[in-house]
Coordinates of C-alpha atoms in Angstrom, one line a residue:
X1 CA 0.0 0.0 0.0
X2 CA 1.6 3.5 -1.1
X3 CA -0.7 4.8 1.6
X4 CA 0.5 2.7 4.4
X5 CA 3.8 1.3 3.4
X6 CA 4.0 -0.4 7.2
X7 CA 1.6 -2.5 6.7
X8 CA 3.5 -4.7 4.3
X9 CA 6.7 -3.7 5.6
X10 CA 5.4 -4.9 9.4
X11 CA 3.0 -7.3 8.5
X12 CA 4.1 -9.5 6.0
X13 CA 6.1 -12.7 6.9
X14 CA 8.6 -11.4 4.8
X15 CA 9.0 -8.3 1.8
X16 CA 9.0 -11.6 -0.8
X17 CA 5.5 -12.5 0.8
X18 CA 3.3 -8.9 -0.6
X19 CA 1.2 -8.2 -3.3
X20 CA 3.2 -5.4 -4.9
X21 CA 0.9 -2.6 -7.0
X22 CA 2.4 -4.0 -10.1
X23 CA 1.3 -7.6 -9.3
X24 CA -2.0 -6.8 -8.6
X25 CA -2.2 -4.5 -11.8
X26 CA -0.9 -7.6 -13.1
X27 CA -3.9 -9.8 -12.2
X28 CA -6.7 -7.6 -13.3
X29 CA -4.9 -7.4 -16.8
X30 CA -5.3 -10.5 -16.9
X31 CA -8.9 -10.9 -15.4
X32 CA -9.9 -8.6 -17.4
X33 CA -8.5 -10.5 -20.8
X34 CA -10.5 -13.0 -19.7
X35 CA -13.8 -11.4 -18.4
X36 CA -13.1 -11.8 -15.1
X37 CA -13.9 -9.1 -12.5
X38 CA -11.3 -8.9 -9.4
X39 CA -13.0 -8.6 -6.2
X40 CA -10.5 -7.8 -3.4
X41 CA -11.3 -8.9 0.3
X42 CA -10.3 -7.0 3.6
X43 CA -11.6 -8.3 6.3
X44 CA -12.2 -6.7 8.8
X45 CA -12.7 -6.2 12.4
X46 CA -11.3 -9.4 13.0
X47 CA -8.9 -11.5 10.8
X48 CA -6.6 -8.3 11.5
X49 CA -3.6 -9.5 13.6
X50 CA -0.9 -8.5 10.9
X51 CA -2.1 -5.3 10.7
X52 CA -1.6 -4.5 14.1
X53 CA 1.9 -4.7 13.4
X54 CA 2.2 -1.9 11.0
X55 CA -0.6 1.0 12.7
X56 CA -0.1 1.8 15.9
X57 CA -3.3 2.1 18.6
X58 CA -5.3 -0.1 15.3
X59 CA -6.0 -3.7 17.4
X60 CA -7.9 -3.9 20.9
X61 CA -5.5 -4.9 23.4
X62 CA -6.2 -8.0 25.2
X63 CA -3.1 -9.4 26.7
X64 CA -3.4 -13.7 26.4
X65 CA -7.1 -13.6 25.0
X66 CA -5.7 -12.0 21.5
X67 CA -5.7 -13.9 17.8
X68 CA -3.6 -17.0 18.5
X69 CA -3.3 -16.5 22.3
X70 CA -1.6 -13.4 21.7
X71 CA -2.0 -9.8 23.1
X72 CA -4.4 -8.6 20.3
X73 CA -7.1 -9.4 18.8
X74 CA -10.0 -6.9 16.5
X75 CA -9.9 -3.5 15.5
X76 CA -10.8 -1.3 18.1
X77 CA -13.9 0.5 17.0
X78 CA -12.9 3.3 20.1
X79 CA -10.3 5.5 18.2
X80 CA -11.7 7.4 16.0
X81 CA -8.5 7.7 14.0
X82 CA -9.0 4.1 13.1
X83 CA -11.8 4.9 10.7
X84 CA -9.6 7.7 9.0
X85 CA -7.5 4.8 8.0
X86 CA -9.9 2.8 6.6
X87 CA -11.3 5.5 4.9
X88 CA -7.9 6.0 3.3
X89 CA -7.2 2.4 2.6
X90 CA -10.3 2.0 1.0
X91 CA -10.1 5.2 -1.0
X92 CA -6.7 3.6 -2.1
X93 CA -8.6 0.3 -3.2
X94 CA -11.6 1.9 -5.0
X95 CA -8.6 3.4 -7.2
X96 CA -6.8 0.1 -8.2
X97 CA -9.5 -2.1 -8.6
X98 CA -11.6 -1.3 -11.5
X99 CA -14.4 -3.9 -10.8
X100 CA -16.1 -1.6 -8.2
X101 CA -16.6 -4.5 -5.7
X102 CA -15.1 -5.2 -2.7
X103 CA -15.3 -7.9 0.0
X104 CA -15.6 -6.4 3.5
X105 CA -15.6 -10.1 5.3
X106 CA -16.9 -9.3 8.9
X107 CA -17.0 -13.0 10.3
X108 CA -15.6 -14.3 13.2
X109 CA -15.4 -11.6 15.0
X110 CA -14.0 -12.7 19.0
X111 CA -15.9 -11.0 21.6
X112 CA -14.0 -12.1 24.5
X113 CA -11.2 -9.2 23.6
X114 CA -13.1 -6.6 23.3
X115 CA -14.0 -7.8 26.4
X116 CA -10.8 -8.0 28.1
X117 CA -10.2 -4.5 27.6
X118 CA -11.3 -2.2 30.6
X119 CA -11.0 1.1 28.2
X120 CA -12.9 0.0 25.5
X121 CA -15.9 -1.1 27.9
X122 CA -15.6 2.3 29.6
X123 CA -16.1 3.8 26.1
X124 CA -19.0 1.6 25.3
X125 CA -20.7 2.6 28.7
X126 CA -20.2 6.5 27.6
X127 CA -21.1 6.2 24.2
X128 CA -24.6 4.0 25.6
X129 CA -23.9 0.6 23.3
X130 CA -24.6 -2.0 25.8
X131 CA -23.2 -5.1 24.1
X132 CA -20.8 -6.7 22.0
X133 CA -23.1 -7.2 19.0
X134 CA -23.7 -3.4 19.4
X135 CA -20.0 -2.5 19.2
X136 CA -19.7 -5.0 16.2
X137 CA -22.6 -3.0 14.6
X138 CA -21.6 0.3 15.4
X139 CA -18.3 -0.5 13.7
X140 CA -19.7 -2.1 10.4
X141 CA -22.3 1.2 10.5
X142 CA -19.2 3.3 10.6
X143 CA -17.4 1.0 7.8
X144 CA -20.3 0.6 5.3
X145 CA -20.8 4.5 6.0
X146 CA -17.1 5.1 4.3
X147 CA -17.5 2.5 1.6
X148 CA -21.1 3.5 0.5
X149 CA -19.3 7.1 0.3
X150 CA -16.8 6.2 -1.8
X151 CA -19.3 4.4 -4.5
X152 CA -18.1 1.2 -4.1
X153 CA -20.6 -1.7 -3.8
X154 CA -19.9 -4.4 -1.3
X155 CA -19.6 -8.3 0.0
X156 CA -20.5 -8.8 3.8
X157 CA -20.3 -12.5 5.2
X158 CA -23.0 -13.7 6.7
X159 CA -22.4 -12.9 10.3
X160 CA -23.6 -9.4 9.6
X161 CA -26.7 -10.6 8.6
X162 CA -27.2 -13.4 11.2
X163 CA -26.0 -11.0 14.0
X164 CA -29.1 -8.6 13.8
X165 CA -26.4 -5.7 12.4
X166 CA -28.3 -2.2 11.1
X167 CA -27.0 -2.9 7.3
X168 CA -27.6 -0.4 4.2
X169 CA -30.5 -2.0 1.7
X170 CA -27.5 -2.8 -0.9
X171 CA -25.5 -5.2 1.0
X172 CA -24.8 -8.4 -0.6
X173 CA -24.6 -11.5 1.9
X174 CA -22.0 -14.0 1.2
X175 CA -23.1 -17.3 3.1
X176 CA -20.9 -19.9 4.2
X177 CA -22.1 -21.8 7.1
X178 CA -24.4 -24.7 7.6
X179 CA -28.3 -25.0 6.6
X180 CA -27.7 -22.9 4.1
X181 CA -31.2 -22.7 1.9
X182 CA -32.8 -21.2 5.6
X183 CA -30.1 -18.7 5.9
X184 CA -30.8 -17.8 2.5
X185 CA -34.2 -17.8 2.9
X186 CA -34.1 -15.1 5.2
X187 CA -31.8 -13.3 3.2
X188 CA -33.4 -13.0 0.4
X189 CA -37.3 -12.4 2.2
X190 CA -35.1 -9.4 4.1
X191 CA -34.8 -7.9 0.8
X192 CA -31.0 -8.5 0.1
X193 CA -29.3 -10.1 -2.7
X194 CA -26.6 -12.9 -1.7
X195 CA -24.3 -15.7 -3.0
X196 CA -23.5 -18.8 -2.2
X197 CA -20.3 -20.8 -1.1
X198 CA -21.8 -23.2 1.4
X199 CA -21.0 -26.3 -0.2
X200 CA -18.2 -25.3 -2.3
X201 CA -15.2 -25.3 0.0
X202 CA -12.8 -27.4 -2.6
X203 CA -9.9 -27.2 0.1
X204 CA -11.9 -29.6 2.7
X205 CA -10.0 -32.7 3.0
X206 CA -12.0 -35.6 3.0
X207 CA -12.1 -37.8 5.6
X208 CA -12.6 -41.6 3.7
X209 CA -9.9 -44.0 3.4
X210 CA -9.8 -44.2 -0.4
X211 CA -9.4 -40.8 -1.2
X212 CA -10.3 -41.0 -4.5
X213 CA -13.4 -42.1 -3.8
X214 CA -14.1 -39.4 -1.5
X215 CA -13.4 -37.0 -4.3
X216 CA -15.8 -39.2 -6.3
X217 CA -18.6 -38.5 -4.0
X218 CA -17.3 -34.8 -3.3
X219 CA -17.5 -33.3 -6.8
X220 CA -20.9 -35.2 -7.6
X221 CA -22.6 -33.3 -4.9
X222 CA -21.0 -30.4 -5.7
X223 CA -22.6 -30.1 -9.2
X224 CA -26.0 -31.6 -7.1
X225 CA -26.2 -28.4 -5.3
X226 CA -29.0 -26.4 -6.5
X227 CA -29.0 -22.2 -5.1
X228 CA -32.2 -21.9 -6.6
X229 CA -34.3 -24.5 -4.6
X230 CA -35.3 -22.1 -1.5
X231 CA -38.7 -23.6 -0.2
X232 CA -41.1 -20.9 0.0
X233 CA -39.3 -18.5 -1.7
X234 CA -41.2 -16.6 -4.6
X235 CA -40.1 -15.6 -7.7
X236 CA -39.0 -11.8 -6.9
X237 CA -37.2 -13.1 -3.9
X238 CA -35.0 -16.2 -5.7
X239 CA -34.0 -13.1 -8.2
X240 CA -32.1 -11.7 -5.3
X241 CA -29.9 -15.2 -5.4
X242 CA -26.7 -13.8 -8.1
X243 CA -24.4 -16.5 -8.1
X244 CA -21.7 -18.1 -5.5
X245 CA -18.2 -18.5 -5.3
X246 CA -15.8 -21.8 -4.8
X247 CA -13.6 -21.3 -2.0
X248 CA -10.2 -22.3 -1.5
X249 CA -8.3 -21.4 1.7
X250 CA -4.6 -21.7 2.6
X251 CA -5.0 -24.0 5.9
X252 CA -3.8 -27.2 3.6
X253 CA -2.9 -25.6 0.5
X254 CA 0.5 -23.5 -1.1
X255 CA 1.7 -23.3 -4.4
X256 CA 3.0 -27.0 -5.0
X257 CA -0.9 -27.8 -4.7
X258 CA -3.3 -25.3 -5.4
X259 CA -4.1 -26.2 -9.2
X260 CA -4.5 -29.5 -8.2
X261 CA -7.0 -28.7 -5.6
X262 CA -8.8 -26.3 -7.0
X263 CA -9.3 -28.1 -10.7
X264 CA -11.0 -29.8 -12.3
X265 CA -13.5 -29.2 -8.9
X266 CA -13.7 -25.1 -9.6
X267 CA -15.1 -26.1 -12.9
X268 CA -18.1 -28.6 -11.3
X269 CA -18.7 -25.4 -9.3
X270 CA -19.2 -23.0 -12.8
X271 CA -20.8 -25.4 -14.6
X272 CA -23.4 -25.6 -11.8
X273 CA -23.9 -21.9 -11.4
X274 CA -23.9 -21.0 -15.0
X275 CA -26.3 -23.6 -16.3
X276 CA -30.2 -24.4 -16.2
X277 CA -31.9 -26.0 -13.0
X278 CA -33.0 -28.6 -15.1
X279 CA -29.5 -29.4 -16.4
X280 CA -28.5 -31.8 -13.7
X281 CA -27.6 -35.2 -15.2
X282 CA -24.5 -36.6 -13.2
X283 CA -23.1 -38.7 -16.1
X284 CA -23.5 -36.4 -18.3
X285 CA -21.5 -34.4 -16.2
X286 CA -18.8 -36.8 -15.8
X287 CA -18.4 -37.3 -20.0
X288 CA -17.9 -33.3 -20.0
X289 CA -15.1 -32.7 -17.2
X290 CA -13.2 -35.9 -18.4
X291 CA -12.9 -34.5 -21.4
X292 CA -12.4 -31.4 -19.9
X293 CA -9.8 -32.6 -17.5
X294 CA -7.8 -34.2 -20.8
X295 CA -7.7 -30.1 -22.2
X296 CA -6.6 -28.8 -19.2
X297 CA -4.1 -31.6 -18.4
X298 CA -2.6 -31.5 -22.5
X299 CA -1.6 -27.7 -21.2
X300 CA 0.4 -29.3 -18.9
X301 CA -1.4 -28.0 -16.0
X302 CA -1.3 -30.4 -13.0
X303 CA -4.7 -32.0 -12.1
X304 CA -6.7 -33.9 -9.5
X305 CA -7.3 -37.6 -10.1
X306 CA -10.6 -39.0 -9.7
X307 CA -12.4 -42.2 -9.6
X308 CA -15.0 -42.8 -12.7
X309 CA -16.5 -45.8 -12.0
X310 CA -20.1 -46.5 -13.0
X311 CA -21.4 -42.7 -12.4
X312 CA -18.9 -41.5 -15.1
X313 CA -19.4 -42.9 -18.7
X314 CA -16.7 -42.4 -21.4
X315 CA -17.2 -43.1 -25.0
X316 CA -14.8 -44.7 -26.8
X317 CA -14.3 -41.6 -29.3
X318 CA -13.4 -39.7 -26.0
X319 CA -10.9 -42.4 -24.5
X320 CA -9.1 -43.0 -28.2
X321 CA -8.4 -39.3 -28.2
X322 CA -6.5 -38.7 -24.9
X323 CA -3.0 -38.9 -24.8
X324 CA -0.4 -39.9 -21.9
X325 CA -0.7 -36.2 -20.4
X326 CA -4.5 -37.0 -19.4
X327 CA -2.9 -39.1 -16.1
X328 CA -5.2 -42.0 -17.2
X329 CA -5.2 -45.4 -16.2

């Protein structure tokens, strides 16, 4: 950040570890080439810790109850000068990114710090907000305030939603948890638009013995899923559901794996969202990404293995045209 050089220069593990401006101009070229639209996400209060490192007075201090077990844990929504620097970081953002979305996360935010800290409940007791979910919704208020200012539209996780918070009418809620189709039942009936990644996390390890046969069951009830199928919803209200996302996070994954994590499962995932309802043949399925896993593996780009078995039919014009490179066996 040109604004707030410390951040990278504190926070990162390491000055070989950051997204430099020209590597994220870099990625929306390319996005962009490719009609993809770059939506950045800062999450924020929590999920902060490395920030601390780099803006002073930034973090609640909460020494042994912080991120980790450490001294620190959210932002503190008590100095004011906090929000001056998000409303500079994000003025920075809204200028890079040309896609005029951005991801504001807001989940798993840890009470018990904000707890811990005697100065920060003083403040809440002065300024009348009597509990935690309170602080957490003054602070997203105060957020959403900035962001809405500078024209940018916005991502929320569901927490925001789930915790009661005062949110402006163009929030979009991004679910993620459990019992999805109720939480985004009441989504949509609250007059929000949302999206989807529920059942899309393609870095969950599965737990079966025969691991390809976990990923066998794994990416058939992926491309089951259906975002549409709300009970009771109407219409008007499933026209508020825009799409969802495949997630891959970093707990079990770097770069010697993430391609072959993330493919050819991300493409179950797109298939699902950017086809009919009534387009939901399994087999079927399975003829297209075999023959779409043989593409993407003749690039020379490293791919999952997967069991076909009787749910995945081939036809011999398909198997006689894949070479070596497909990993077949």
């Amino acid at each position: 950040s040109p604004t707030f050089p410390s951040l990278a220069e504190k926070g990162a593990y390491d000055m070989n570890h950051v997204y430099r401006i020209s590597d994220i101009l870099q990625v929306i070229s390319f996005a962009e080439n490719h009609g993809i639209v770059v939506v950045p996400e800062f999450d924020t209060p929590g999920h902060t810790l490395s920030w601390g490192k780099g803006l002073e007075n930034f973090l609640t201090s909460c020494p042994g109850l912080g991120t980790f077990g450490g001294d620190y844990g959210p932002i503190n929504p008590s100095v004011e000068s906090n929000f001056k620097v998000l409303q500079k970081l994000f003025a920075e953002v809204s200028s890079l990114f040309p896609g005029g979305f951005v991801h504001l996360g807001g989940d798993e935010v840890p009470f018990d710090c904000w707890a811990a800290n005697k100065d920060l409940g003083a403040w809440m007791k002065q300024q009348g907000i009597g509990n935690f979910n309170d602080l957490e919704s003054y602070y997203e208020e105060r957020l959403l305030d900035i962001v809405h200012h500078l024209n940018i539209s916005y991502v929320v996780w569901e927490e925001i939603f789930n915790n009661d918070l005062l949110i402006q009418p163009d929030t979009i809620i991004h679910v993620w948890k459990g019992n999805w189709e109720a939480t985004m039942g009441k989504v949509i009936k609250a007059g929000y638009k949302t999206i989807l990644s529920s059942p899309w996390y393609l870095n969950y390890i599965g737990s079966s013995k025969d691991f390809e046969l976990e990923f066998e069951f794994n990416w058939q009830k992926y491309y089951k899923v259906e975002p549409y199928k709300i009970p009771g919803a109407t219409p008007e209200e499933l026209s508020r559901v825009i799409g969802g996302e495949a997630c891959m996070w970093g707990e079990f994954v770097d770069a010697t794996n993430i391609l072959s994590r993330s493919f050819p499962v991300a493409s179950i995932v797109a298939e699902r969202l950017w086809s009919s309802e009534e387009q939901t043949n399994v087999n079927d399925m399975g003829f297209r990404l075999e023959k779409h896993r043989c593409g993407m593996c003749a690039r020379d780009i490293p791919l999952r293995l997967y069991l076909r078995g009787v749910t995945v039919l081939l036809s011999s014009a398909v198997m006689n045209g894949m070479t070596e490179k497909c990993g077949l066996r």
